[in-house]
Coordinates of C-alpha atoms and ligand atoms in Angstrom, one line a residue:
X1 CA 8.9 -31.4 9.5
X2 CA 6.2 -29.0 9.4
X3 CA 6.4 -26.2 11.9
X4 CA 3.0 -25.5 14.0
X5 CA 1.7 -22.4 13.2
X6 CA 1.7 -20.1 16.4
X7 CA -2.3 -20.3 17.9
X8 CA -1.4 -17.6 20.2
X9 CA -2.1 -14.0 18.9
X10 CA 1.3 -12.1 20.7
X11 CA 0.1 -8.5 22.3
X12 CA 2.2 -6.4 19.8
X13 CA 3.2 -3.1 21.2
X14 CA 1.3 -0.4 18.7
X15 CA 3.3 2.2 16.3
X16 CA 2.3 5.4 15.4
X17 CA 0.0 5.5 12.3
X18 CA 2.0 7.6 9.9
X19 CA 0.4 11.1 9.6
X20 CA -1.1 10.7 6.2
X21 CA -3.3 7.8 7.2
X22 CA -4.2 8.8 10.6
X23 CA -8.0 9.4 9.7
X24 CA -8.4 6.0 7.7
X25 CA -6.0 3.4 9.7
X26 CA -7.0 3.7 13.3
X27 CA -3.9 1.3 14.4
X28 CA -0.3 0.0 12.9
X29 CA -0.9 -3.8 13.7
X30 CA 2.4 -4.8 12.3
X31 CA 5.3 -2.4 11.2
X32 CA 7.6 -2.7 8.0
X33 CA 10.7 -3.9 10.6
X34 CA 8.5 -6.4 12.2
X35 CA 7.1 -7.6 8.8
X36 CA 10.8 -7.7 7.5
X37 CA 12.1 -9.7 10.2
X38 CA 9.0 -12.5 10.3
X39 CA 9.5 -12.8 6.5
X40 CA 13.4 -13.7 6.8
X41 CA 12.0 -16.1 9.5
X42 CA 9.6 -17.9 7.5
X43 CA 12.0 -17.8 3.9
X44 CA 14.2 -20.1 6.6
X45 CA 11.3 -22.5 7.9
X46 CA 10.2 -22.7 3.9
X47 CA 14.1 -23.6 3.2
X48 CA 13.7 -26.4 6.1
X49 CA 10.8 -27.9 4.7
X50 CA 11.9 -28.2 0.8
X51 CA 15.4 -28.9 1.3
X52 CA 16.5 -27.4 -1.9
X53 CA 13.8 -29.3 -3.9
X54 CA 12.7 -27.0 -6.6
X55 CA 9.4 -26.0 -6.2
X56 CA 6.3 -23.8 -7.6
X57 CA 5.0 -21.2 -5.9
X58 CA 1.5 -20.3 -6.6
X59 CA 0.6 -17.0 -5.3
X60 CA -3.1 -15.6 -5.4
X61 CA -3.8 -12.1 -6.7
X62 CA -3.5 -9.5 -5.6
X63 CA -3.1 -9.5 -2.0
X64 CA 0.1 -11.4 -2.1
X65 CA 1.6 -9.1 -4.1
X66 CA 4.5 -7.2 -1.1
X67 CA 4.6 -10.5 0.7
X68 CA 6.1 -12.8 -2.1
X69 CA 7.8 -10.5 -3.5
X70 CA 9.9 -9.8 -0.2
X71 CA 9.7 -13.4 0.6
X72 CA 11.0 -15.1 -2.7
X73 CA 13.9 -13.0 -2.5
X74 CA 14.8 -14.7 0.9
X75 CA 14.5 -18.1 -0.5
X76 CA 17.7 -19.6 -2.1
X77 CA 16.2 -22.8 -3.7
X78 CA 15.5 -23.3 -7.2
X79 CA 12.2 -22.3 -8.0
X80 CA 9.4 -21.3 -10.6
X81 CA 6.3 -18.6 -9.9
X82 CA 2.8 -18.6 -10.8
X83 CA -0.2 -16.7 -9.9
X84 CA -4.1 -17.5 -9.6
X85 CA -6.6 -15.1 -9.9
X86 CA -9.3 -15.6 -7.3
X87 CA -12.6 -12.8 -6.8
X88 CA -15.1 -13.7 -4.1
X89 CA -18.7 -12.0 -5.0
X90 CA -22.0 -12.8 -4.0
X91 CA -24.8 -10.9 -1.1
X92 CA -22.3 -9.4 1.2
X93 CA -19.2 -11.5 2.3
X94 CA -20.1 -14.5 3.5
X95 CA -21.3 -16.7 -0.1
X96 CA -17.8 -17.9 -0.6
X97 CA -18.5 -18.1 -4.4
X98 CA -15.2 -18.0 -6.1
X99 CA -14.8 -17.2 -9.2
X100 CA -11.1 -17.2 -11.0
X101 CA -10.0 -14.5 -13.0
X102 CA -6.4 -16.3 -13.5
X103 CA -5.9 -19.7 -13.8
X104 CA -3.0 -21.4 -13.3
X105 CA -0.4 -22.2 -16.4
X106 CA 2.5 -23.9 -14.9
X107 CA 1.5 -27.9 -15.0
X108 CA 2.5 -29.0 -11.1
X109 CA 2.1 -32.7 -11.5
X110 CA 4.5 -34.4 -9.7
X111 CA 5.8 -31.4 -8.1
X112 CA 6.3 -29.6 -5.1
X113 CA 3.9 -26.8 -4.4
X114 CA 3.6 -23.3 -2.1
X115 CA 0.3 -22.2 -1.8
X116 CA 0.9 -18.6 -1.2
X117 CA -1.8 -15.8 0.5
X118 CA -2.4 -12.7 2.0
X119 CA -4.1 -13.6 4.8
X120 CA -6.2 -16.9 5.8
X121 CA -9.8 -15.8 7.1
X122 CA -13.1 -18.0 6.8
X123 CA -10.6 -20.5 5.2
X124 CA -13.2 -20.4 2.0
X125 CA -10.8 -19.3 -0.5
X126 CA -7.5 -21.7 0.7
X127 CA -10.1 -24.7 1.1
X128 CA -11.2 -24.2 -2.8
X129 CA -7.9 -23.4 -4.0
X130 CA -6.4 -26.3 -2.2
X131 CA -9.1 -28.7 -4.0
X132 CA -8.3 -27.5 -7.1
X133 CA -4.3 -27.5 -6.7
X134 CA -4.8 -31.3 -5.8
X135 CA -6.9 -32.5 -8.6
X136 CA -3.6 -32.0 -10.5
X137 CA -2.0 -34.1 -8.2
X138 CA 1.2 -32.3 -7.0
X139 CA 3.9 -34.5 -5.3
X140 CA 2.7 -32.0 -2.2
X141 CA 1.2 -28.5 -1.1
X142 CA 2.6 -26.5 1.7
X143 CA 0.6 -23.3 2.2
X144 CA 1.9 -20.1 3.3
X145 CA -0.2 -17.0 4.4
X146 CA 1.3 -14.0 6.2
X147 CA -1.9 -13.6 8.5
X148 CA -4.1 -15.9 10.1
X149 CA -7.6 -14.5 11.5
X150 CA -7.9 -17.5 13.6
X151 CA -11.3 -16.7 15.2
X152 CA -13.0 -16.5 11.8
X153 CA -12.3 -19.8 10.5
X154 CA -15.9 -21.6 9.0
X155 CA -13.9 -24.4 6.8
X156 CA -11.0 -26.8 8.3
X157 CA -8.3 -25.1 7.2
X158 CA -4.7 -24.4 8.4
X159 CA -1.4 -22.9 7.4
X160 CA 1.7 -25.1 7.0
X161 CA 3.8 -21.0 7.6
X162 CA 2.1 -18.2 9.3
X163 CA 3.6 -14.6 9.5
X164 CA 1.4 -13.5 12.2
X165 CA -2.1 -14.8 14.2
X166 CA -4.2 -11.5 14.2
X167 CA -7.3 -11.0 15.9
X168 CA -10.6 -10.4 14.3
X169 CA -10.1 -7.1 12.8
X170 CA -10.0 -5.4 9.5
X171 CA -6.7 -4.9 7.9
X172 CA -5.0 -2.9 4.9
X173 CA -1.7 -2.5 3.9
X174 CA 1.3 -4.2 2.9
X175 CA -1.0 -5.9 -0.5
X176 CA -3.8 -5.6 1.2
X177 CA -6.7 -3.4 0.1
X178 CA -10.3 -1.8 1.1
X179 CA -12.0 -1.1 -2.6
X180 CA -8.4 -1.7 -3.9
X181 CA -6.9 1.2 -1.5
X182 CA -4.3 1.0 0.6
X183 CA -2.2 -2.0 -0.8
X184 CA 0.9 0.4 -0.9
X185 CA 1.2 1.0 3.1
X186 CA 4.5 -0.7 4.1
X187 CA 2.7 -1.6 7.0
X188 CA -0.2 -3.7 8.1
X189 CA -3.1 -1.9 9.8
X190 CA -6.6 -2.1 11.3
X191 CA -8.8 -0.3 8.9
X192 CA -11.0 2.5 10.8
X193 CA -14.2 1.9 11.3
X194 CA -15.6 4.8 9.9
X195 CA -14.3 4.0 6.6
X196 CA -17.0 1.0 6.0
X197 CA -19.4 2.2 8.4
X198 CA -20.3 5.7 6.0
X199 CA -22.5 4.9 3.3
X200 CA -20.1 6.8 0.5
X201 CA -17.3 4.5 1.0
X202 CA -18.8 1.5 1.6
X203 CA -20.9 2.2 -1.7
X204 CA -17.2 1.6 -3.1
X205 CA -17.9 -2.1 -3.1
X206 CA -21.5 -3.0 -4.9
X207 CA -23.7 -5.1 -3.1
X208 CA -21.7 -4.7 0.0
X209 CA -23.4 -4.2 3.4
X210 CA -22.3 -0.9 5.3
X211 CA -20.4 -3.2 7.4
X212 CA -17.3 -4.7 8.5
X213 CA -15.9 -6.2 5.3
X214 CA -15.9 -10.0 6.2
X215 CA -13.6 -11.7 3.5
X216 CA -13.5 -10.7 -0.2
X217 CA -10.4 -11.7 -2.2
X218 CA -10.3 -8.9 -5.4
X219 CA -8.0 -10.1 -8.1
Ligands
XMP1 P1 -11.2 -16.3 3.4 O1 -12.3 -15.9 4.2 O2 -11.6 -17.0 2.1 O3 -10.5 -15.0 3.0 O4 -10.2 -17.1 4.2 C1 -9.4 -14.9 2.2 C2 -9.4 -13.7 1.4 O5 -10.3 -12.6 1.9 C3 -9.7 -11.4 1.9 N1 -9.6 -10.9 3.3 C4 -9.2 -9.7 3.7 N2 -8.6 -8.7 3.0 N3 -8.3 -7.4 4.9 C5 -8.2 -7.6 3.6 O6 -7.7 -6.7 3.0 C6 -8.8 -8.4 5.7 O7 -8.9 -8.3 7.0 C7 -9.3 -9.6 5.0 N4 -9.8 -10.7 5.5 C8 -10.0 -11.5 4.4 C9 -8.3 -11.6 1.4 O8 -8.2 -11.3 0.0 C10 -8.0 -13.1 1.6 O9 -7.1 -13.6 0.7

Protein backbone atom coordinates (compact mmCIF):
# COMPACT_ATOMS: atom_id res chain seq x y z
CA UNK A 1 0.00 0.00 0.00
CA UNK A 2 0.64 3.48 -0.73
CA UNK A 3 1.87 5.59 2.07
CA UNK A 4 -0.11 9.08 2.59
CA UNK A 5 2.02 11.76 1.99
CA UNK A 6 2.53 13.88 5.18
CA UNK A 7 -0.16 17.15 4.77
CA UNK A 8 1.48 18.69 7.75
CA UNK A 9 4.46 20.98 7.00
CA UNK A 10 6.86 20.03 10.37
CA UNK A 11 8.41 23.46 11.97
CA UNK A 12 12.03 22.45 11.18
CA UNK A 13 14.54 24.04 13.43
CA UNK A 14 16.71 26.53 10.97
CA UNK A 15 20.68 25.91 10.24
CA UNK A 16 23.05 28.39 9.55
CA UNK A 17 23.27 29.53 5.93
CA UNK A 18 26.89 28.62 5.02
CA UNK A 19 28.97 31.89 4.85
CA UNK A 20 29.29 32.03 1.02
CA UNK A 21 25.55 32.23 0.46
CA UNK A 22 24.47 34.29 3.23
CA UNK A 23 23.51 37.29 0.97
CA UNK A 24 21.53 35.15 -1.67
CA UNK A 25 19.84 32.22 0.68
CA UNK A 26 18.13 33.98 3.42
CA UNK A 27 17.30 30.46 5.31
CA UNK A 28 18.63 26.58 5.19
CA UNK A 29 15.08 24.97 4.89
CA UNK A 30 16.47 21.49 4.90
CA UNK A 31 20.18 20.47 5.65
CA UNK A 32 22.35 17.74 3.73
CA UNK A 33 21.83 15.30 7.16
CA UNK A 34 18.21 15.86 7.16
CA UNK A 35 17.93 15.42 3.30
CA UNK A 36 20.12 12.18 3.70
CA UNK A 37 18.15 10.67 6.23
CA UNK A 38 14.40 11.38 4.47
CA UNK A 39 15.99 9.93 1.31
CA UNK A 40 17.09 6.47 3.00
CA UNK A 41 13.39 6.70 4.37
CA UNK A 42 11.67 7.02 1.14
CA UNK A 43 14.37 4.43 -0.95
CA UNK A 44 12.51 1.96 1.89
CA UNK A 45 8.70 3.09 1.37
CA UNK A 46 9.69 2.82 -2.69
CA UNK A 47 11.10 -0.85 -1.79
CA UNK A 48 7.56 -1.53 0.03
CA UNK A 49 5.59 -0.51 -2.68
CA UNK A 50 7.48 -2.47 -5.77
CA UNK A 51 8.41 -5.45 -3.92
CA UNK A 52 11.40 -6.24 -6.01
CA UNK A 53 9.48 -5.70 -9.34
CA UNK A 54 11.78 -4.17 -11.68
CA UNK A 55 10.82 -0.98 -12.53
CA UNK A 56 11.66 2.43 -14.71
CA UNK A 57 12.33 5.39 -13.27
CA UNK A 58 11.56 8.43 -15.18
CA UNK A 59 13.21 11.35 -13.76
CA UNK A 60 12.65 15.00 -15.19
CA UNK A 61 15.48 17.37 -15.95
CA UNK A 62 17.23 18.93 -14.31
CA UNK A 63 15.96 19.54 -10.98
CA UNK A 64 16.07 15.93 -10.09
CA UNK A 65 19.39 15.61 -10.76
CA UNK A 66 21.07 15.26 -6.45
CA UNK A 67 17.82 13.65 -5.47
CA UNK A 68 17.85 10.48 -7.76
CA UNK A 69 21.03 10.22 -7.81
CA UNK A 70 21.22 9.79 -3.85
CA UNK A 71 18.01 7.92 -3.96
CA UNK A 72 18.70 5.16 -6.67
CA UNK A 73 21.58 4.25 -4.82
CA UNK A 74 19.29 3.39 -1.76
CA UNK A 75 17.13 1.25 -3.75
CA UNK A 76 18.09 -2.46 -4.12
CA UNK A 77 15.53 -3.63 -6.82
CA UNK A 78 16.30 -4.26 -10.27
CA UNK A 79 15.80 -1.35 -12.21
CA UNK A 80 16.28 0.79 -15.50
CA UNK A 81 16.56 4.96 -15.68
CA UNK A 82 15.27 7.38 -17.98
CA UNK A 83 14.90 11.10 -18.10
CA UNK A 84 12.32 13.66 -19.68
CA UNK A 85 13.13 16.94 -20.50
CA UNK A 86 10.38 19.38 -19.47
CA UNK A 87 10.75 23.70 -19.91
CA UNK A 88 7.75 25.65 -18.82
CA UNK A 89 7.75 29.24 -20.83
CA UNK A 90 5.17 31.49 -21.52
CA UNK A 91 4.07 35.43 -19.76
CA UNK A 92 5.49 35.07 -16.35
CA UNK A 93 4.95 31.64 -14.44
CA UNK A 94 1.63 30.82 -14.41
CA UNK A 95 0.88 29.56 -18.50
CA UNK A 96 1.82 26.07 -17.65
CA UNK A 97 2.79 25.55 -21.36
CA UNK A 98 5.19 22.70 -21.40
CA UNK A 99 7.31 22.12 -23.80
CA UNK A 100 9.82 18.82 -23.88
CA UNK A 101 13.21 19.08 -24.61
CA UNK A 102 13.76 15.18 -23.87
CA UNK A 103 11.48 12.68 -24.57
CA UNK A 104 11.34 9.58 -23.17
CA UNK A 105 13.28 6.39 -25.02
CA UNK A 106 12.63 3.50 -22.75
CA UNK A 107 9.10 1.84 -24.06
CA UNK A 108 7.16 1.32 -20.39
CA UNK A 109 4.23 -0.63 -21.69
CA UNK A 110 3.36 -3.03 -19.39
CA UNK A 111 5.70 -1.88 -16.84
CA UNK A 112 6.10 -0.43 -13.66
CA UNK A 113 6.90 3.21 -13.48
CA UNK A 114 8.48 6.13 -10.87
CA UNK A 115 7.60 9.40 -11.81
CA UNK A 116 10.46 11.20 -10.30
CA UNK A 117 10.62 15.34 -9.46
CA UNK A 118 12.15 17.95 -7.78
CA UNK A 119 9.49 19.46 -6.21
CA UNK A 120 5.56 19.34 -6.84
CA UNK A 121 4.11 23.01 -7.05
CA UNK A 122 1.00 24.15 -9.12
CA UNK A 123 0.88 20.40 -10.01
CA UNK A 124 0.95 21.66 -13.96
CA UNK A 125 4.01 19.89 -14.84
CA UNK A 126 3.24 16.20 -12.83
CA UNK A 127 -0.49 16.56 -14.19
CA UNK A 128 0.97 16.76 -18.05
CA UNK A 129 3.66 14.36 -17.56
CA UNK A 130 1.38 11.89 -15.82
CA UNK A 131 -1.09 12.14 -19.05
CA UNK A 132 1.56 11.48 -21.19
CA UNK A 133 3.31 8.48 -19.20
CA UNK A 134 -0.25 6.88 -19.33
CA UNK A 135 -1.06 7.07 -22.91
CA UNK A 136 1.70 4.42 -23.13
CA UNK A 137 -0.12 2.41 -20.81
CA UNK A 138 2.30 1.34 -18.05
CA UNK A 139 1.18 -1.58 -15.81
CA UNK A 140 1.34 1.53 -13.08
CA UNK A 141 2.84 5.06 -12.07
CA UNK A 142 3.99 5.82 -8.63
CA UNK A 143 5.28 9.40 -8.35
CA UNK A 144 7.96 10.61 -6.27
CA UNK A 145 8.88 14.35 -5.54
CA UNK A 146 11.26 15.42 -2.79
CA UNK A 147 9.12 18.64 -2.03
CA UNK A 148 5.60 19.30 -1.98
CA UNK A 149 4.43 23.14 -1.94
CA UNK A 150 1.05 22.13 -0.84
CA UNK A 151 -0.54 25.58 -0.77
CA UNK A 152 0.17 26.23 -4.44
CA UNK A 153 -1.61 23.35 -5.91
CA UNK A 154 -4.06 24.70 -9.10
CA UNK A 155 -4.44 20.97 -10.79
CA UNK A 156 -5.53 17.65 -8.66
CA UNK A 157 -2.39 16.29 -8.18
CA UNK A 158 -0.58 14.28 -5.44
CA UNK A 159 2.52 12.44 -4.63
CA UNK A 160 2.48 8.67 -4.07
CA UNK A 161 6.40 9.63 -1.78
CA UNK A 162 7.09 12.94 -0.49
CA UNK A 163 10.51 14.06 1.03
CA UNK A 164 9.24 17.04 2.69
CA UNK A 165 5.75 19.41 2.69
CA UNK A 166 7.28 23.00 2.49
CA UNK A 167 5.50 26.11 2.69
CA UNK A 168 5.01 28.55 -0.04
CA UNK A 169 8.41 29.84 -0.48
CA UNK A 170 11.20 29.93 -3.01
CA UNK A 171 13.78 27.32 -2.86
CA UNK A 172 17.35 26.56 -4.46
CA UNK A 173 19.69 24.05 -3.85
CA UNK A 174 20.26 20.44 -3.73
CA UNK A 175 19.19 20.36 -8.08
CA UNK A 176 17.35 23.15 -7.75
CA UNK A 177 18.13 26.41 -9.42
CA UNK A 178 17.20 30.33 -9.78
CA UNK A 179 18.44 31.20 -13.65
CA UNK A 180 20.31 27.75 -13.42
CA UNK A 181 22.27 28.90 -10.06
CA UNK A 182 22.45 27.31 -7.15
CA UNK A 183 21.70 23.61 -8.05
CA UNK A 184 25.09 22.63 -6.33
CA UNK A 185 24.07 23.72 -2.59
CA UNK A 186 24.00 20.38 -0.58
CA UNK A 187 21.21 21.95 0.96
CA UNK A 188 17.76 23.19 0.33
CA UNK A 189 17.05 26.82 0.89
CA UNK A 190 14.56 29.77 0.68
CA UNK A 191 15.92 31.95 -2.03
CA UNK A 192 16.31 35.74 -0.68
CA UNK A 193 14.03 37.97 -1.82
CA UNK A 194 16.23 40.44 -3.09
CA UNK A 195 17.61 38.18 -5.54
CA UNK A 196 14.24 38.30 -7.82
CA UNK A 197 12.98 41.47 -6.51
CA UNK A 198 16.25 43.63 -8.35
CA UNK A 199 15.68 44.21 -11.74
CA UNK A 200 19.43 42.82 -12.88
CA UNK A 201 18.79 39.46 -11.69
CA UNK A 202 15.45 38.94 -12.42
CA UNK A 203 16.35 40.17 -16.05
CA UNK A 204 18.23 36.60 -15.82
CA UNK A 205 15.04 34.96 -16.89
CA UNK A 206 13.31 36.76 -20.17
CA UNK A 207 9.93 37.68 -19.89
CA UNK A 208 9.93 37.04 -16.28
CA UNK A 209 8.12 39.43 -13.89
CA UNK A 210 10.44 41.07 -11.11
CA UNK A 211 8.73 38.73 -8.81
CA UNK A 212 8.56 35.73 -6.87
CA UNK A 213 9.37 32.97 -9.39
CA UNK A 214 6.05 30.93 -9.34
CA UNK A 215 6.95 27.55 -11.02
CA UNK A 216 9.25 27.14 -14.04
CA UNK A 217 10.82 23.72 -14.71
CA UNK A 218 14.31 24.50 -16.92
CA UNK A 219 15.56 21.40 -18.55
P1 LIG B 1 4.57 22.85 -11.03
O1 LIG B 1 4.04 24.23 -10.67
O2 LIG B 1 4.32 22.52 -12.45
O3 LIG B 1 6.10 23.04 -10.84
O4 LIG B 1 4.13 21.81 -10.04
C1 LIG B 1 6.98 22.07 -11.04
C2 LIG B 1 8.31 22.63 -11.46
O5 LIG B 1 8.48 24.05 -11.25
C3 LIG B 1 9.75 24.32 -10.73
N1 LIG B 1 9.59 24.93 -9.38
C4 LIG B 1 10.59 25.37 -8.61
N2 LIG B 1 11.92 25.39 -8.82
N3 LIG B 1 12.24 26.34 -6.69
C5 LIG B 1 12.73 25.88 -7.85
O6 LIG B 1 13.94 25.88 -8.02
C6 LIG B 1 10.91 26.36 -6.40
O7 LIG B 1 10.50 26.80 -5.31
C7 LIG B 1 10.05 25.84 -7.43
N4 LIG B 1 8.70 25.69 -7.50
C8 LIG B 1 8.47 25.13 -8.73
C9 LIG B 1 10.46 22.99 -10.64
O8 LIG B 1 11.25 22.82 -11.77
C10 LIG B 1 9.36 21.97 -10.63
O9 LIG B 1 9.73 20.73 -11.16
Amino acid sequence: MTPKPATVIPRVRSRPVPARWQGEVEHVLFSDRQIARRVRELATEIEAEFQDRELVIVSLLNGTVMFLADLIRHLSLPLRLDFMGVSSYGAGTESGELVYTKELRLDVRGRDVLLVDDILDTGRTLHKVLAKLRALKPRRIKTCVLLDKVARRVEKVQADFVGFPIPDHFVVGYGLDYAERYRNLPFVGVLHPRMYQTGADAAVIAGRPAKKPGTRKSA
